[in-house]
Amino acid sequence: MGLTIYLNGSYVDEEEAKVSVFDHGLLYGDGVFEGIRAYAGRVFRLPQHIERLYESAKSIMLDPGITEQEMSEVVLETLRRNNLNDAYIRLVVTRGKGDLGIDPEKCPRSTVFCIAASIQLYPEALYEQGLDVITAATQRNGVNTCNARIKSLNYLNSVLAKIEATLAGVSEAIFLTREGYVSECTGDNVFIVKKGVVITPPSYLGLLEGVTRNAVLELAAKLGYPADEAVFTRHDLYVADECFLTGTAAEMIPVVKVDGRIIGDGKPGPITRALLQELRQLAAVDGPEIFPAAAKATAPKGRGRAKK
Ligand code: PXG
């Protein structure tokens, strides 16, 4: 028995979790998704992820076919059925099965699935040493093209930049907009710290408004660091005191080199470290419980826990 997957109203073994080759999610990247994380028996910022999923769906006129509350329950129940307390969750809504034409009108019913798997944590050394990144030659999709604010299944823009990073021998690439403003990475948001101010680009540039990004902005305010959503350029990256990336999978990863320029003193900075510690503390208490108190007696013990 493999993982138990939620697929269109049923919980099935991963071997049976199949979608049609006529699904427009596959044929056209026509659909939306979320990557969500569970920590110590709680789903981090679940309402925020569900809200973003439904906003992405609304923007592309896709009806998931179930309510937001039902969708939240799908996430929790998938975790329960796989006895997971710490997990990475992939929640996907596609346009569903249609014919070979693009027209979404020909797809009567969306496809919904949810995968919950034990999480492969990034090596701790990455958080200690920090990343070497480049800025990509591939521009971020413009706001009037395939706006990255929509978390769609069409990630080719990110795939192209990821290929650039790999070819350059680094782990990530930072997108610039057509005008040259710093946007985001292939699957993470980007922050700089300059003279004590924590800065990230505004989502109107056409970048995904990350759930982790928003949590870090809140935590910066809580710790008393001025935080700002502001437009900046490559130059500001190069001369930043600190730089870091945020995302559900990576949490917060320090960046120590951009296009060969060493950031700050080449080590993860103090504000980055303080925010990461705060974020990990928040993750331990935030979000709905997978096994609510009444059911705790029957909850699995020590299963599906991520290595720390
Ligand atoms: N920007 C983009 C383009 C993303 O896809 C983020 C920022 C960070 O958002 P959250 O809400 O996670 O803080 C994302 C989300 C992966 C992977 O396997 C990561 C994402 C999406 C798909 C895969 O690393 N990140």
CSV table of C-alpha atoms and ligand atoms in Angstrom, one decimal:
chain,number,residue,atom,x,y,z
A,1,MET,CA,0.0,0.0,0.0
A,2,GLY,CA,1.3,3.4,-1.0
A,3,LEU,CA,0.0,6.8,0.0
A,4,THR,CA,-3.7,7.4,0.2
A,5,ILE,CA,-4.7,10.2,-2.2
A,6,TYR,CA,-7.9,12.2,-2.3
A,7,LEU,CA,-9.2,12.2,-5.9
A,8,ASN,CA,-12.6,13.7,-6.9
A,9,GLY,CA,-14.5,12.8,-3.7
A,10,SER,CA,-12.7,9.5,-2.9
A,11,TYR,CA,-9.7,8.4,-1.0
A,12,VAL,CA,-7.8,5.9,-3.1
A,13,ASP,CA,-4.4,4.2,-3.1
A,14,GLU,CA,-1.8,6.0,-5.1
A,15,GLU,CA,-1.8,3.2,-7.7
A,16,GLU,CA,-5.4,4.0,-8.4
A,17,ALA,CA,-5.0,7.8,-8.3
A,18,LYS,CA,-5.0,8.3,-12.1
A,19,VAL,CA,-6.2,11.3,-14.2
A,20,SER,CA,-7.2,11.3,-17.9
A,21,VAL,CA,-4.7,12.2,-20.7
A,22,PHE,CA,-7.6,14.5,-21.8
A,23,ASP,CA,-7.4,16.5,-18.5
A,24,HIS,CA,-6.7,20.1,-19.4
A,25,GLY,CA,-4.4,20.4,-16.4
A,26,LEU,CA,-2.1,18.1,-18.3
A,27,LEU,CA,-2.8,19.2,-21.9
A,28,TYR,CA,-2.6,23.0,-21.2
A,29,GLY,CA,-1.4,23.5,-17.6
A,30,ASP,CA,-5.0,24.7,-17.1
A,31,GLY,CA,-5.5,24.6,-13.3
A,32,VAL,CA,-4.3,25.9,-10.0
A,33,PHE,CA,-2.6,24.4,-7.0
A,34,GLU,CA,-1.2,24.9,-3.5
A,35,GLY,CA,1.8,23.6,-1.7
A,36,ILE,CA,1.0,23.4,2.0
A,37,ARG,CA,3.0,22.3,5.1
A,38,ALA,CA,2.0,20.5,8.3
A,39,TYR,CA,4.2,20.9,11.4
A,40,ALA,CA,3.8,18.9,14.5
A,41,GLY,CA,0.2,18.0,13.9
A,42,ARG,CA,-1.0,21.4,12.6
A,43,VAL,CA,-1.5,22.7,9.1
A,44,PHE,CA,0.4,26.0,8.8
A,45,ARG,CA,-1.8,28.8,7.6
A,46,LEU,CA,-4.4,26.5,6.1
A,47,PRO,CA,-7.1,29.2,5.7
A,48,GLN,CA,-4.7,31.5,3.9
A,49,HIS,CA,-3.7,28.7,1.4
A,50,ILE,CA,-7.4,27.8,0.8
A,51,GLU,CA,-8.2,31.5,0.2
A,52,ARG,CA,-5.3,31.8,-2.3
A,53,LEU,CA,-6.4,28.6,-4.1
A,54,TYR,CA,-10.0,29.9,-4.5
A,55,GLU,CA,-8.7,33.3,-5.6
A,56,SER,CA,-6.4,31.7,-8.2
A,57,ALA,CA,-9.4,29.6,-9.4
A,58,LYS,CA,-11.7,32.6,-9.6
A,59,SER,CA,-9.2,34.5,-11.7
A,60,ILE,CA,-9.2,31.7,-14.3
A,61,MET,CA,-12.9,31.1,-14.0
A,62,LEU,CA,-12.5,27.6,-12.6
A,63,ASP,CA,-15.0,26.2,-10.2
A,64,PRO,CA,-13.4,23.6,-7.8
A,65,GLY,CA,-16.9,22.1,-7.3
A,66,ILE,CA,-16.6,22.0,-3.5
A,67,THR,CA,-16.7,24.7,-0.8
A,68,GLU,CA,-13.6,26.2,0.8
A,69,GLN,CA,-14.6,24.5,4.1
A,70,GLU,CA,-14.9,21.1,2.3
A,71,MET,CA,-11.5,21.7,0.7
A,72,SER,CA,-9.9,22.4,4.1
A,73,GLU,CA,-11.4,19.1,5.3
A,74,VAL,CA,-10.0,17.3,2.3
A,75,VAL,CA,-6.5,18.5,3.4
A,76,LEU,CA,-7.0,17.4,7.0
A,77,GLU,CA,-8.6,14.1,6.1
A,78,THR,CA,-5.8,13.2,3.6
A,79,LEU,CA,-3.2,13.8,6.4
A,80,ARG,CA,-5.3,11.7,8.8
A,81,ARG,CA,-5.6,8.8,6.4
A,82,ASN,CA,-1.8,8.8,5.9
A,83,ASN,CA,-1.1,9.2,9.6
A,84,LEU,CA,1.0,12.3,9.0
A,85,ASN,CA,1.8,14.9,11.6
A,86,ASP,CA,4.6,16.6,9.6
A,87,ALA,CA,4.1,16.7,5.8
A,88,TYR,CA,4.2,18.4,2.5
A,89,ILE,CA,0.7,18.7,0.9
A,90,ARG,CA,0.0,19.3,-2.7
A,91,LEU,CA,-3.6,20.4,-3.4
A,92,VAL,CA,-4.5,20.6,-7.1
A,93,VAL,CA,-7.6,21.7,-9.0
A,94,THR,CA,-7.5,21.2,-12.8
A,95,ARG,CA,-10.0,22.2,-15.5
A,96,GLY,CA,-10.8,18.5,-15.8
A,97,LYS,CA,-11.4,16.2,-18.8
A,98,GLY,CA,-12.3,17.9,-22.1
A,99,ASP,CA,-11.6,17.4,-25.8
A,100,LEU,CA,-8.3,18.3,-27.5
A,101,GLY,CA,-9.2,22.0,-28.0
A,102,ILE,CA,-8.3,24.7,-25.5
A,103,ASP,CA,-11.8,25.8,-24.7
A,104,PRO,CA,-12.5,25.3,-21.0
A,105,GLU,CA,-16.2,25.3,-21.7
A,106,LYS,CA,-15.7,21.7,-23.0
A,107,CYS,CA,-14.6,20.6,-19.6
A,108,PRO,CA,-17.7,19.9,-17.6
A,109,ARG,CA,-16.1,19.0,-14.2
A,110,SER,CA,-12.9,20.0,-12.5
A,111,THR,CA,-10.5,17.4,-11.2
A,112,VAL,CA,-9.5,17.8,-7.6
A,113,PHE,CA,-6.7,15.9,-5.9
A,114,CYS,CA,-4.7,16.1,-2.7
A,115,ILE,CA,-1.4,14.4,-2.0
A,116,ALA,CA,0.2,14.4,1.5
A,117,ALA,CA,3.7,13.0,1.8
A,118,SER,CA,6.3,13.0,4.5
A,119,ILE,CA,8.5,15.9,3.9
A,120,GLN,CA,12.2,15.8,2.8
A,121,LEU,CA,13.7,18.6,4.8
A,122,TYR,CA,16.4,20.7,3.3
A,123,PRO,CA,19.8,20.0,4.8
A,124,GLU,CA,20.5,22.2,7.8
A,125,ALA,CA,23.9,23.1,6.3
A,126,LEU,CA,21.9,25.2,3.7
A,127,TYR,CA,20.5,27.3,6.5
A,128,GLU,CA,24.0,27.7,8.1
A,129,GLN,CA,25.9,28.5,4.9
A,130,GLY,CA,23.3,30.2,2.7
A,131,LEU,CA,22.7,30.0,-1.0
A,132,ASP,CA,24.6,31.2,-4.1
A,133,VAL,CA,22.0,32.5,-6.6
A,134,ILE,CA,21.8,34.3,-10.0
A,135,THR,CA,19.4,36.7,-11.6
A,136,ALA,CA,17.7,35.0,-14.5
A,137,ALA,CA,17.9,36.1,-18.2
A,138,THR,CA,14.3,34.8,-18.4
A,139,GLN,CA,12.0,37.7,-17.4
A,140,ARG,CA,9.1,37.1,-15.0
A,141,ASN,CA,5.8,36.8,-16.8
A,142,GLY,CA,4.3,40.3,-17.1
A,143,VAL,CA,1.1,41.1,-15.1
A,144,ASN,CA,-0.9,41.1,-18.3
A,145,THR,CA,0.4,37.7,-19.4
A,146,CYS,CA,0.3,34.7,-17.1
A,147,ASN,CA,0.4,36.7,-13.9
A,148,ALA,CA,2.3,34.7,-11.2
A,149,ARG,CA,-0.1,36.0,-8.6
A,150,ILE,CA,-2.3,33.2,-9.9
A,151,LYS,CA,-0.7,29.9,-8.6
A,152,SER,CA,-1.5,28.1,-11.9
A,153,LEU,CA,-0.3,24.8,-13.1
A,154,ASN,CA,1.6,26.6,-15.8
A,155,TYR,CA,5.1,26.9,-14.3
A,156,LEU,CA,7.2,27.0,-17.5
A,157,ASN,CA,8.4,30.5,-16.8
A,158,SER,CA,9.8,29.1,-13.5
A,159,VAL,CA,11.1,26.0,-15.1
A,160,LEU,CA,13.1,28.0,-17.6
A,161,ALA,CA,14.7,30.1,-14.9
A,162,LYS,CA,15.4,26.9,-12.8
A,163,ILE,CA,17.3,25.5,-15.8
A,164,GLU,CA,19.4,28.7,-16.0
A,165,ALA,CA,20.3,28.3,-12.3
A,166,THR,CA,21.2,24.6,-12.8
A,167,LEU,CA,23.4,25.4,-15.8
A,168,ALA,CA,25.1,28.2,-13.8
A,169,GLY,CA,25.8,25.7,-11.0
A,170,VAL,CA,23.7,27.5,-8.4
A,171,SER,CA,20.5,26.5,-6.6
A,172,GLU,CA,18.1,29.3,-7.4
A,173,ALA,CA,17.4,32.1,-9.9
A,174,ILE,CA,15.8,35.4,-9.1
A,175,PHE,CA,13.5,36.8,-11.7
A,176,LEU,CA,13.4,40.4,-12.8
A,177,THR,CA,10.4,42.1,-14.3
A,178,ARG,CA,10.5,43.5,-17.8
A,179,GLU,CA,11.5,46.9,-16.3
A,180,GLY,CA,14.3,45.3,-14.3
A,181,TYR,CA,12.7,45.2,-10.9
A,182,VAL,CA,13.4,42.3,-8.6
A,183,SER,CA,10.4,40.0,-8.6
A,184,GLU,CA,10.8,36.6,-7.0
A,185,CYS,CA,12.5,33.2,-7.4
A,186,THR,CA,11.2,30.1,-9.3
A,187,GLY,CA,9.3,28.9,-6.2
A,188,ASP,CA,10.2,31.3,-3.4
A,189,ASN,CA,9.8,35.0,-2.6
A,190,VAL,CA,12.8,37.2,-2.1
A,191,PHE,CA,13.7,39.6,0.7
A,192,ILE,CA,16.6,42.0,1.4
A,193,VAL,CA,17.5,43.7,4.6
A,194,LYS,CA,19.1,47.2,4.3
A,195,LYS,CA,20.0,49.3,7.4
A,196,GLY,CA,17.7,47.3,9.5
A,197,VAL,CA,14.7,47.5,7.2
A,198,VAL,CA,13.2,44.2,5.9
A,199,ILE,CA,12.1,44.7,2.2
A,200,THR,CA,10.2,42.5,-0.2
A,201,PRO,CA,8.8,43.4,-3.6
A,202,PRO,CA,5.0,44.2,-3.8
A,203,SER,CA,2.8,41.6,-5.4
A,204,TYR,CA,1.5,44.1,-8.0
A,205,LEU,CA,4.7,43.5,-9.9
A,206,GLY,CA,3.2,40.1,-10.7
A,207,LEU,CA,4.7,37.7,-8.2
A,208,LEU,CA,3.1,35.1,-6.0
A,209,GLU,CA,2.0,36.6,-2.7
A,210,GLY,CA,3.6,33.9,-0.6
A,211,VAL,CA,2.0,32.7,2.6
A,212,THR,CA,5.5,32.4,4.2
A,213,ARG,CA,6.3,35.9,2.8
A,214,ASN,CA,3.2,37.4,4.5
A,215,ALA,CA,4.0,35.5,7.8
A,216,VAL,CA,7.6,36.9,7.7
A,217,LEU,CA,6.3,40.4,7.2
A,218,GLU,CA,4.1,40.0,10.2
A,219,LEU,CA,7.0,38.6,12.3
A,220,ALA,CA,9.3,41.4,11.3
A,221,ALA,CA,6.8,43.9,12.6
A,222,LYS,CA,6.4,41.8,15.8
A,223,LEU,CA,10.1,41.8,16.4
A,224,GLY,CA,10.3,45.6,15.8
A,225,TYR,CA,12.1,45.6,12.4
A,226,PRO,CA,10.5,48.1,10.0
A,227,ALA,CA,9.1,46.1,7.1
A,228,ASP,CA,8.3,47.4,3.6
A,229,GLU,CA,6.9,46.2,0.4
A,230,ALA,CA,9.0,48.2,-2.1
A,231,VAL,CA,10.3,48.0,-5.6
A,232,PHE,CA,14.0,47.6,-6.0
A,233,THR,CA,16.6,46.6,-8.6
A,234,ARG,CA,19.5,44.2,-9.0
A,235,HIS,CA,21.8,46.8,-7.6
A,236,ASP,CA,19.9,46.8,-4.3
A,237,LEU,CA,20.3,43.1,-4.1
A,238,TYR,CA,24.1,43.4,-4.6
A,239,VAL,CA,24.5,46.0,-1.9
A,240,ALA,CA,22.0,44.6,0.6
A,241,ASP,CA,23.2,43.8,4.2
A,242,GLU,CA,21.2,40.5,4.1
A,243,CYS,CA,19.1,38.6,1.6
A,244,PHE,CA,16.9,35.6,2.1
A,245,LEU,CA,14.2,33.5,0.3
A,246,THR,CA,10.9,32.4,1.7
A,247,GLY,CA,8.6,29.5,0.7
A,248,THR,CA,6.5,26.7,2.2
A,249,ALA,CA,9.1,24.0,1.5
A,250,ALA,CA,12.2,25.9,2.4
A,251,GLU,CA,10.7,28.2,5.1
A,252,MET,CA,13.5,30.8,5.0
A,253,ILE,CA,16.8,30.3,3.3
A,254,PRO,CA,19.7,32.9,3.6
A,255,VAL,CA,21.3,34.0,0.3
A,256,VAL,CA,25.0,34.9,0.6
A,257,LYS,CA,25.9,35.5,-3.1
A,258,VAL,CA,24.0,37.0,-6.0
A,259,ASP,CA,25.6,37.0,-9.5
A,260,GLY,CA,29.0,36.6,-7.9
A,261,ARG,CA,28.5,39.5,-5.5
A,262,ILE,CA,28.9,38.6,-1.8
A,263,ILE,CA,26.0,39.8,0.3
A,264,GLY,CA,27.0,41.4,3.6
A,265,ASP,CA,29.8,39.5,5.1
A,266,GLY,CA,29.0,36.3,3.2
A,267,LYS,CA,27.2,34.7,6.1
A,268,PRO,CA,23.5,34.5,7.0
A,269,GLY,CA,22.7,37.8,8.7
A,270,PRO,CA,21.4,38.4,12.2
A,271,ILE,CA,17.9,39.6,11.2
A,272,THR,CA,17.5,36.6,8.8
A,273,ARG,CA,18.4,34.2,11.7
A,274,ALA,CA,16.1,36.0,14.2
A,275,LEU,CA,13.2,35.8,11.7
A,276,LEU,CA,13.8,32.1,10.9
A,277,GLN,CA,13.7,31.3,14.6
A,278,GLU,CA,10.5,33.2,15.0
A,279,LEU,CA,9.0,31.5,12.0
A,280,ARG,CA,9.8,28.1,13.3
A,281,GLN,CA,8.2,29.0,16.6
A,282,LEU,CA,5.1,30.2,14.9
A,283,ALA,CA,4.9,27.0,12.8
A,284,ALA,CA,4.7,25.0,16.0
A,285,VAL,CA,1.5,26.6,17.1
A,286,ASP,CA,-0.3,28.0,14.0
A,287,GLY,CA,-3.2,26.4,12.1
A,288,PRO,CA,-5.8,23.8,12.6
A,289,GLU,CA,-4.9,20.5,14.3
A,290,ILE,CA,-5.0,17.4,12.2
A,291,PHE,CA,-6.0,15.2,15.1
A,292,PRO,CA,-8.2,17.4,17.3
A,293,ALA,CA,-8.0,17.0,21.0
A,294,ALA,CA,-10.9,14.6,21.3
A,295,ALA,CA,-9.4,12.2,18.8
A,296,LYS,CA,-5.8,12.6,20.2
A,297,ALA,CA,-6.1,9.3,22.2
A,298,THR,CA,-6.2,7.4,18.9
A,299,ALA,CA,-3.7,9.6,17.0
A,300,PRO,CA,-0.6,7.9,15.7
A,301,LYS,CA,2.5,8.5,17.8
A,302,GLY,CA,5.8,9.4,16.2
A,303,ARG,CA,4.7,8.4,12.7
A,304,GLY,CA,5.4,10.5,9.7
A,305,ARG,CA,7.5,12.9,11.7
A,306,ALA,CA,10.1,14.7,9.7
A,307,LYS,CA,13.8,14.3,10.7
A,308,LYS,CA,14.9,17.4,12.6
B,1,PXG,N1,6.7,32.2,-5.5
B,1,PXG,C1,6.4,31.2,-6.3
B,1,PXG,C2,6.5,31.3,-7.8
B,1,PXG,C3,6.0,29.9,-5.7
B,1,PXG,O1,5.6,28.9,-6.5
B,1,PXG,C4,6.4,30.9,-3.5
B,1,PXG,C5,6.7,32.1,-4.1
B,1,PXG,C6,6.3,30.9,-2.0
B,1,PXG,O2,5.0,30.9,-1.6
B,1,PXG,P1,4.5,30.2,-0.2
B,1,PXG,O3,3.1,30.5,-0.1
B,1,PXG,O4,4.9,28.8,-0.3
B,1,PXG,O5,5.3,30.9,0.9
B,1,PXG,C7,5.9,29.8,-4.3
B,1,PXG,C8,5.5,28.5,-3.7
B,1,PXG,C9,8.8,23.4,-4.5
B,1,PXG,C10,7.7,24.2,-4.8
B,1,PXG,O6,8.7,22.2,-4.6
B,1,PXG,C11,7.5,25.5,-4.2
B,1,PXG,C12,6.4,26.3,-4.6
B,1,PXG,C13,5.6,25.9,-5.5
B,1,PXG,C14,5.8,24.6,-6.1
B,1,PXG,C15,6.8,23.8,-5.8
B,1,PXG,O7,9.9,23.9,-4.0
B,1,PXG,N2,6.4,27.5,-3.9
